[in-house]
Coordinates of C-alpha atoms and ligand atoms in Angstrom, one line a residue:
M1 CA -20.9 22.5 -31.8
D2 CA -23.4 20.7 -33.0
K3 CA -25.2 17.8 -30.3
K4 CA -23.6 15.0 -30.7
D5 CA -20.0 17.1 -30.4
N6 CA -21.3 18.6 -27.2
L7 CA -22.1 14.5 -26.2
M8 CA -19.2 13.7 -26.5
E9 CA -17.2 16.0 -25.1
K10 CA -19.6 15.8 -22.0
I11 CA -18.1 12.0 -21.8
I12 CA -15.0 13.3 -22.0
S13 CA -15.1 15.4 -19.2
L14 CA -17.2 13.4 -17.2
C15 CA -14.2 10.5 -17.7
K16 CA -11.5 13.1 -16.4
R17 CA -13.6 14.7 -13.7
R18 CA -14.4 11.2 -11.9
G19 CA -11.7 9.1 -12.4
F20 CA -13.6 7.2 -15.4
I21 CA -9.9 7.8 -18.9
F22 CA -7.5 10.7 -18.8
Q23 CA -4.4 11.3 -20.6
S24 CA -1.6 9.7 -20.9
S25 CA 1.3 11.2 -18.8
E26 CA -0.6 14.7 -18.4
I27 CA 1.7 15.8 -16.2
Y28 CA 4.2 16.3 -19.5
G29 CA 2.1 17.4 -21.9
G30 CA 0.3 13.9 -23.1
L31 CA 1.5 10.9 -25.3
S32 CA -1.6 12.3 -27.6
N33 CA -4.6 9.7 -28.3
T34 CA -3.1 7.2 -25.7
W35 CA -5.5 7.4 -22.6
D36 CA -5.1 5.7 -18.3
Y37 CA -8.0 4.3 -16.9
G38 CA -8.4 5.4 -13.7
P39 CA -10.2 4.3 -10.2
F40 CA -13.6 3.7 -11.8
G41 CA -12.3 3.2 -15.4
V42 CA -10.6 0.0 -14.7
E43 CA -14.1 -1.8 -12.4
L44 CA -15.7 -0.4 -16.0
K45 CA -13.0 -1.9 -18.5
N46 CA -12.3 -5.6 -16.2
N47 CA -16.4 -5.5 -16.0
V48 CA -17.0 -5.5 -19.9
K49 CA -14.3 -8.2 -19.7
S50 CA -15.7 -10.5 -17.1
A51 CA -18.8 -10.2 -19.5
W52 CA -17.3 -11.4 -22.4
W53 CA -16.0 -14.1 -21.4
K54 CA -18.8 -15.2 -19.2
A55 CA -20.8 -15.3 -22.4
N56 CA -18.5 -16.5 -24.7
V57 CA -16.2 -19.1 -22.3
Y58 CA -17.9 -19.9 -19.0
E59 CA -21.2 -20.4 -20.7
R60 CA -20.8 -22.2 -23.8
D61 CA -19.2 -25.9 -24.1
D62 CA -17.1 -25.4 -26.6
I63 CA -14.8 -22.3 -26.3
L64 CA -11.2 -22.5 -24.0
G65 CA -10.0 -19.9 -23.2
M66 CA -6.5 -18.7 -23.8
D67 CA -3.2 -16.6 -22.7
A68 CA -0.7 -15.9 -25.5
A69 CA 2.9 -13.6 -25.0
I70 CA 2.2 -10.0 -27.1
L71 CA 6.0 -10.7 -28.2
M72 CA 5.7 -13.8 -31.0
H73 CA 8.0 -15.0 -33.4
P74 CA 8.9 -12.9 -35.7
K75 CA 7.9 -15.4 -39.1
V76 CA 4.5 -15.5 -37.3
W77 CA 4.1 -11.7 -39.1
Q78 CA 5.6 -12.8 -42.2
A79 CA 2.9 -16.1 -42.4
S80 CA 0.1 -14.0 -42.0
G81 CA 1.0 -11.7 -43.9
H82 CA 0.6 -9.0 -41.8
V83 CA 4.2 -7.7 -43.0
K84 CA 3.0 -7.6 -47.0
N85 CA -0.4 -6.5 -45.9
F86 CA -0.9 -5.1 -43.4
Y87 CA -0.7 -0.9 -44.2
D88 CA -2.7 2.3 -45.0
L89 CA -1.8 3.8 -48.2
K90 CA -1.2 7.5 -46.1
S91 CA 0.1 10.7 -47.9
D92 CA 2.0 14.4 -45.8
C93 CA 1.5 17.1 -46.6
K94 CA 4.6 19.1 -47.8
S95 CA 3.8 22.6 -46.0
C96 CA 2.8 21.6 -42.4
K97 CA 3.8 18.1 -42.2
K98 CA 0.6 16.9 -41.8
R99 CA -0.6 12.9 -42.6
F100 CA -2.9 11.7 -44.2
K101 CA -4.7 8.2 -44.2
A102 CA -4.8 7.7 -48.7
Q103 CA -8.9 7.4 -47.8
D104 CA -10.2 9.6 -46.8
L105 CA -8.8 12.5 -48.8
K106 CA -11.0 13.9 -51.2
D107 CA -8.4 15.5 -53.9
K108 CA -5.7 13.4 -53.1
N109 CA -3.0 16.5 -54.2
K110 CA -4.0 19.1 -51.6
C111 CA -3.8 19.0 -47.6
P112 CA -7.7 19.1 -46.3
E113 CA -5.9 21.1 -43.3
C114 CA -3.6 23.6 -45.0
G115 CA -3.9 23.4 -48.5
G116 CA -0.2 22.3 -49.3
Q117 CA 0.3 19.7 -51.7
L118 CA 0.6 16.1 -51.1
T119 CA 2.8 14.1 -51.6
E120 CA 2.0 10.7 -53.6
S121 CA 0.4 8.2 -51.2
R122 CA 3.0 5.6 -50.7
P123 CA 1.9 2.3 -48.1
F124 CA 2.4 2.8 -44.8
N125 CA 2.7 -0.9 -42.4
L126 CA 0.8 -0.4 -39.1
M127 CA 3.1 -2.8 -37.3
L128 CA 5.1 -1.3 -33.9
E129 CA 8.5 -2.5 -34.4
T130 CA 10.6 -2.9 -30.9
R131 CA 13.7 -4.9 -30.6
Y132 CA 13.9 -8.3 -28.3
G133 CA 17.3 -8.5 -26.2
P134 CA 20.4 -6.5 -25.5
V135 CA 22.2 -6.5 -28.9
E136 CA 20.4 -4.2 -31.5
D137 CA 21.2 -5.7 -35.1
E138 CA 19.0 -7.1 -37.5
A139 CA 17.1 -10.4 -36.1
S140 CA 16.5 -8.2 -32.5
L141 CA 13.9 -6.7 -34.9
I142 CA 10.2 -8.0 -33.7
Y143 CA 6.4 -6.6 -33.6
L144 CA 4.2 -6.0 -31.5
R145 CA 1.2 -8.1 -32.2
P146 CA -1.3 -5.9 -33.9
E147 CA -3.9 -8.7 -32.9
T148 CA -4.5 -11.3 -30.6
A149 CA -5.5 -13.8 -33.5
Q150 CA -2.6 -14.9 -33.9
G151 CA -1.3 -15.8 -30.4
M152 CA -4.6 -18.7 -31.6
F153 CA -3.4 -20.2 -34.4
V154 CA 0.4 -20.7 -33.3
N155 CA -1.4 -22.4 -30.6
F156 CA -3.5 -25.1 -32.3
L157 CA -1.3 -27.8 -32.6
N158 CA -1.2 -27.6 -28.8
I159 CA -4.8 -27.7 -27.4
L160 CA -5.6 -30.2 -29.9
D161 CA -2.8 -32.2 -28.0
S162 CA -3.8 -31.1 -24.8
R163 CA -7.5 -31.0 -24.6
H164 CA -8.0 -32.8 -28.1
P165 CA -11.5 -30.7 -29.0
K166 CA -14.4 -32.1 -31.2
L167 CA -15.9 -29.3 -33.8
P168 CA -16.8 -27.3 -33.5
F169 CA -14.4 -25.6 -30.8
G170 CA -13.0 -22.2 -30.4
L171 CA -10.3 -20.6 -28.6
A172 CA -10.7 -16.9 -26.7
Q173 CA -8.4 -14.2 -25.5
I174 CA -8.8 -10.7 -24.1
G175 CA -5.0 -8.9 -24.3
K176 CA -3.3 -5.5 -26.0
A177 CA -2.9 -4.9 -29.5
F178 CA -0.4 -2.5 -31.2
R179 CA -0.8 -0.5 -34.0
N180 CA 0.6 2.6 -35.4
E181 CA -2.5 4.1 -37.0
V182 CA -1.9 7.3 -39.2
T183 CA -5.0 9.0 -38.3
P184 CA -6.1 8.0 -34.1
G185 CA -9.0 10.0 -33.0
N186 CA -12.3 9.9 -31.3
F187 CA -11.1 9.9 -28.0
T188 CA -10.2 6.1 -27.3
F189 CA -11.9 4.8 -30.7
R190 CA -9.0 4.8 -32.6
T191 CA -5.5 4.4 -30.7
R192 CA -2.1 3.1 -31.1
E193 CA -2.2 0.3 -28.4
F194 CA -5.8 -1.0 -27.9
E195 CA -7.0 -4.0 -26.0
Q196 CA -9.2 -6.7 -28.6
M197 CA -11.4 -9.9 -27.1
E198 CA -11.3 -12.0 -29.8
I199 CA -12.9 -15.6 -31.1
E200 CA -11.1 -17.8 -33.0
Y201 CA -13.4 -21.1 -33.9
F202 CA -12.6 -23.1 -36.3
V203 CA -15.7 -25.8 -38.4
Q204 CA -15.5 -27.9 -40.9
P205 CA -15.1 -26.0 -44.5
G206 CA -18.5 -26.9 -45.5
E207 CA -20.1 -25.0 -42.1
A208 CA -18.7 -21.5 -41.6
D209 CA -21.6 -19.9 -43.3
K210 CA -24.2 -20.6 -41.4
K211 CA -21.4 -20.5 -38.9
L212 CA -20.6 -16.5 -39.5
E213 CA -24.2 -16.2 -39.4
E214 CA -25.2 -17.5 -36.2
W215 CA -21.5 -15.8 -34.7
I216 CA -22.8 -12.5 -36.4
D217 CA -26.9 -12.9 -34.1
Y218 CA -24.7 -14.3 -30.6
R219 CA -22.6 -11.0 -30.6
F220 CA -25.1 -8.7 -31.7
N221 CA -27.1 -9.9 -28.9
W222 CA -24.4 -9.7 -26.5
Y223 CA -23.8 -5.9 -26.6
L224 CA -28.3 -5.4 -26.1
N225 CA -28.2 -7.6 -23.3
L226 CA -26.1 -5.2 -22.0
G227 CA -27.8 -2.7 -22.4
I228 CA -27.0 -1.0 -25.6
K229 CA -30.1 0.4 -27.1
K230 CA -31.6 -1.1 -29.5
E231 CA -31.5 1.5 -32.8
N232 CA -27.8 2.7 -31.5
L233 CA -26.4 -0.7 -32.8
R234 CA -26.7 -2.1 -36.2
K235 CA -24.9 -4.8 -38.8
R236 CA -22.8 -4.1 -41.8
P237 CA -21.5 -6.4 -44.4
H238 CA -18.0 -5.6 -45.9
T239 CA -18.2 -5.2 -49.5
K240 CA -15.8 -7.1 -50.9
D241 CA -12.6 -4.0 -51.4
E242 CA -13.3 -3.4 -47.9
L243 CA -12.4 -7.4 -47.3
A244 CA -8.2 -8.1 -45.0
H245 CA -6.4 -10.2 -47.0
Y246 CA -7.5 -13.2 -44.5
A247 CA -10.4 -13.0 -44.9
Q248 CA -13.7 -14.2 -47.6
A249 CA -16.2 -12.3 -45.6
C250 CA -17.3 -10.0 -42.6
T251 CA -20.0 -8.5 -40.6
D252 CA -19.3 -4.7 -38.4
I253 CA -21.3 -4.6 -35.2
E254 CA -21.7 -0.6 -35.5
Y255 CA -22.4 2.3 -33.0
N256 CA -23.9 5.0 -33.2
F257 CA -21.8 7.2 -31.7
P258 CA -21.5 10.7 -31.3
F259 CA -18.7 11.6 -34.6
G260 CA -21.2 8.6 -36.5
W261 CA -21.7 4.7 -37.2
S262 CA -18.5 3.0 -36.0
E263 CA -17.0 -0.2 -35.8
L264 CA -17.5 -2.1 -32.4
E265 CA -16.4 -5.6 -33.5
G266 CA -16.0 -7.2 -37.4
V267 CA -17.0 -11.2 -37.5
A268 CA -15.2 -12.3 -40.2
N269 CA -15.1 -15.6 -42.3
R270 CA -10.8 -15.8 -42.5
T271 CA -11.3 -19.5 -43.7
D272 CA -8.4 -21.8 -43.5
F273 CA -6.1 -19.0 -44.5
D274 CA -4.2 -18.7 -41.4
L275 CA -3.8 -22.5 -40.5
K276 CA -2.4 -23.2 -44.6
Q277 CA -0.1 -20.0 -44.2
H278 CA 1.0 -21.2 -40.7
A279 CA 1.9 -24.9 -41.4
L280 CA 3.6 -24.1 -45.0
A281 CA 5.8 -21.4 -43.2
C282 CA 7.2 -24.1 -39.9
G283 CA 6.5 -27.0 -42.1
K284 CA 4.7 -28.6 -39.4
D285 CA 0.9 -30.5 -40.3
L286 CA -1.5 -28.3 -38.5
Q287 CA -5.3 -30.2 -40.1
Y288 CA -7.6 -31.5 -38.1
F289 CA -8.3 -35.3 -37.8
D290 CA -11.7 -36.3 -37.8
D291 CA -11.7 -39.2 -35.9
A292 CA -15.4 -40.5 -37.5
T293 CA -14.8 -40.1 -40.9
K294 CA -11.0 -40.4 -40.6
E295 CA -10.3 -37.7 -42.5
R296 CA -7.8 -34.9 -42.1
F297 CA -8.2 -31.9 -43.0
Y298 CA -8.0 -27.5 -42.6
P299 CA -10.8 -25.9 -40.5
Y300 CA -12.3 -22.8 -41.9
I301 CA -11.9 -20.1 -38.7
I302 CA -15.3 -17.5 -37.9
E303 CA -13.5 -14.8 -35.9
P304 CA -15.3 -12.4 -33.8
S305 CA -13.2 -9.6 -33.1
G306 CA -13.9 -6.9 -30.8
G307 CA -12.3 -4.1 -29.0
V308 CA -11.9 -3.4 -25.8
D309 CA -11.9 0.1 -25.4
R310 CA -14.3 1.0 -28.3
S311 CA -16.9 -1.4 -26.2
V312 CA -16.2 0.9 -22.9
L313 CA -17.0 3.9 -24.8
A314 CA -19.4 2.5 -26.4
F315 CA -21.4 1.6 -22.6
L316 CA -20.4 4.9 -21.7
V317 CA -21.9 6.6 -24.4
D318 CA -25.4 5.0 -24.1
A319 CA -25.7 5.0 -20.6
Y320 CA -24.9 8.9 -20.4
S321 CA -28.2 10.4 -19.5
E322 CA -29.3 14.5 -18.0
E323 CA -32.6 14.2 -16.4
K324 CA -33.6 17.6 -15.3
V325 CA -35.2 17.0 -11.4
K326 CA -36.6 20.9 -10.4
D327 CA -34.1 23.6 -11.6
D328 CA -31.3 21.2 -12.1
I329 CA -30.2 18.7 -14.1
R330 CA -28.7 15.2 -13.6
V331 CA -26.1 12.9 -15.0
V332 CA -27.0 9.9 -14.3
L333 CA -24.6 6.8 -16.1
K334 CA -26.9 4.2 -16.6
L335 CA -25.1 1.3 -16.9
Q336 CA -26.8 -1.8 -16.7
K337 CA -26.1 -3.4 -13.0
D338 CA -23.3 -5.9 -14.7
L339 CA -21.0 -3.1 -16.1
A340 CA -21.7 -1.1 -13.4
P341 CA -18.3 -0.7 -11.6
T342 CA -20.1 1.0 -8.2
K343 CA -22.5 -1.4 -6.6
V344 CA -23.4 -0.1 -3.9
A345 CA -22.7 3.8 -1.4
V346 CA -23.2 4.1 2.4
L347 CA -23.5 7.7 3.1
P348 CA -24.2 8.8 6.3
L349 CA -26.9 11.7 6.1
L350 CA -24.8 13.9 8.9
K351 CA -20.2 14.1 9.2
N352 CA -20.0 15.2 11.6
R353 CA -22.8 12.3 14.3
P354 CA -19.5 10.3 15.5
E355 CA -22.8 7.2 16.0
I356 CA -23.8 7.7 12.0
V357 CA -20.5 7.7 10.7
N358 CA -20.3 4.7 12.8
L359 CA -22.9 2.6 11.9
A360 CA -22.8 3.9 8.3
K361 CA -19.1 2.4 7.9
K362 CA -19.7 -0.5 10.1
I363 CA -22.7 -1.4 7.5
G364 CA -20.6 -0.7 4.3
K365 CA -17.8 -3.4 5.5
D366 CA -19.9 -5.8 5.7
L367 CA -21.5 -5.1 1.9
K368 CA -17.8 -5.1 0.9
K369 CA -17.7 -8.8 1.6
S370 CA -20.4 -9.1 -1.1
F371 CA -20.6 -6.3 -3.9
I372 CA -18.5 -3.5 -5.1
T373 CA -19.3 -0.6 -1.7
A374 CA -18.3 2.8 -1.8
Y375 CA -18.6 5.3 1.6
D376 CA -18.7 8.7 1.5
D377 CA -18.8 11.1 3.9
T378 CA -17.4 14.5 2.2
A379 CA -20.8 16.5 1.4
G380 CA -24.0 17.2 1.6
I381 CA -26.6 14.2 0.8
G382 CA -27.9 16.1 -1.8
K383 CA -24.1 16.3 -3.9
L384 CA -23.3 12.7 -2.1
Y385 CA -26.3 11.4 -4.3
R386 CA -25.2 13.4 -7.7
R387 CA -21.2 12.0 -7.5
Q388 CA -22.3 8.1 -6.9
D389 CA -25.4 8.8 -10.3
E390 CA -22.3 10.1 -12.1
V391 CA -20.4 7.0 -12.2
G392 CA -23.3 4.8 -12.2
T393 CA -23.3 3.3 -8.4
L394 CA -26.5 1.5 -8.3
Y395 CA -28.2 1.9 -5.1
C396 CA -27.0 4.5 -2.2
V397 CA -27.8 3.2 1.0
T398 CA -28.0 6.6 3.8
V399 CA -27.1 6.2 7.6
D400 CA -29.6 8.7 9.4
V401 CA -30.2 9.7 12.7
Q402 CA -33.5 7.3 12.8
S403 CA -31.1 4.1 11.9
L404 CA -29.8 4.0 15.1
E405 CA -32.9 4.2 16.5
D406 CA -35.3 1.9 14.4
K407 CA -32.6 0.0 13.4
Q408 CA -33.2 0.5 9.1
V409 CA -31.8 2.4 6.5
T410 CA -33.2 4.7 3.2
V411 CA -31.9 2.4 -0.1
R412 CA -32.6 5.1 -3.0
D413 CA -32.7 3.6 -6.5
R414 CA -30.7 5.5 -9.3
D415 CA -33.0 5.0 -12.3
T416 CA -36.2 5.7 -10.2
M417 CA -34.8 7.6 -7.3
L418 CA -37.5 5.8 -5.1
Q419 CA -35.8 5.1 -2.1
D420 CA -37.1 2.1 0.7
R421 CA -36.7 2.3 4.0
I422 CA -34.7 -1.8 4.9
S423 CA -34.0 -3.4 8.2
I424 CA -29.8 -3.0 8.7
D425 CA -30.6 -7.2 9.3
S426 CA -31.9 -7.4 5.9
L427 CA -30.8 -5.1 4.1
K428 CA -28.0 -7.9 2.2
E429 CA -30.8 -10.5 1.1
Y430 CA -32.6 -7.0 -0.1
L431 CA -29.7 -6.2 -2.1
F432 CA -28.9 -9.4 -3.8
K433 CA -32.1 -10.2 -4.9
K434 CA -32.5 -6.8 -6.7
F435 CA -28.8 -8.1 -8.4
Y436 CA -29.4 -11.6 -8.8
Ligands
LIG501 N1 -8.0 -10.1 -36.4 C1 -8.6 -9.6 -36.8 C2 -8.4 -7.8 -36.7 O1 -7.7 -7.1 -35.8 P1 -10.1 -6.0 -37.1 O2 -11.6 -5.6 -37.2 O3 -9.1 -5.1 -37.9 O4 -9.6 -6.4 -36.6 C3 -10.6 -5.9 -34.3 O5 -10.2 -4.8 -35.0 C4 -11.5 -4.9 -33.3 O6 -10.1 -4.0 -32.8 C5 -11.9 -3.7 -34.2 O7 -13.4 -4.4 -34.2 C6 -12.0 -2.4 -33.0 O8 -13.1 -3.0 -31.8 C7 -10.7 -2.4 -32.6 N2 -9.8 -2.6 -33.0 C8 -9.0 -2.8 -34.4 N3 -7.8 -1.3 -33.8 C9 -8.5 -0.5 -32.7 C10 -7.6 0.3 -32.8 N4 -6.9 1.4 -33.9 N5 -7.8 1.3 -31.5 C11 -9.2 1.2 -30.8 N6 -9.5 -0.5 -31.5 C12 -9.2 -1.2 -32.4

């Protein structure tokens, strides 16, 4: 096993051991490539989504939020081109019955697993189907959305009529998407159920190229601002033959995962393809009216589309560090402060001294009103620190015998392990200064 595989194994193991990510339905043998987020995982995931919403909706004047339904009218997916174009070419092995993506095969005839003969490659639509309503007929067949984007395009008119935004403006949405991937894998990197964070940014057609470049930079910097190391992030423009059926140009923001450079987010120029397609299919005028020039036209759309699960995985990989401390290895998740699931932990030095435990609990209860705070007294202090380091807790507040006398506590910094002695009265203020 090389160093990078080893890192992935360590992260998967940490995720299970500490309650970030579990195999779905594990007690039944697990549903392959499907994952559940545990107590720390859900906090990290929510923090990633909040950071995205803050940077793209709250800190800008030109983006409005949305939350469209997962289930949409089946005509949406005909108009969008997904019924016709959203497929992978796959080949099946006649011997071991495994299925492969044709583009991944070096030899188009020979199974890479067992050497058996492969079938001719055939298109395989990636949309997951389900039935809508109690009657199982052709009319009840609908799809689980393969991208959140369409929920924003079909509401374009509603947004114009209710909010009257002026170009350029965007819609932002976070939500689940589903794809019947031929080859899921690499932990949470490629799954059949996942979450997207998407922006559809409507612009004057002549401005599209410039806005595309601006968005690529804006989104790239978002990852850097949240702590991703610069050397692990890059931009990769798509070649023409890689472009999705709706895109004129696209640049991927890639992360250097242990399994290689892979896409975190795509920033695409979708042109006026989607609005025109929907206008044609539904018979409604989906053009934008420019008050100043009195022109009606279809805006172009710049789309930064990222994955929540992939971002969470990248933040975990990037934050994972091992440090030699004396004869031991200290595992620390050096998550940026906005992302860390727990901000503060209060730890009594001696769990068999009720006065210390009570004081620690009281301090913890008070801090909870301002910071996500944990309390733990189930082990010795060394072990308690290591546990908090492994889940990325930024500050550990230790209550000791001396605290009963001098009304002070020790605050330990996760990254430096340096300790400050702080009076209980000014603890909150001290922590506020660290966080804000
Ligand atoms: N609306 C455009 C769109 O969906 P995409 O490149 O197919 O574009 C956007 O997907 C993002 O969604 C990807 O960059 C990735 O982060 C995430 N994503 C796509 N498929 C995924 C999968 N099977 N598992 C996890 N994340 C996925």
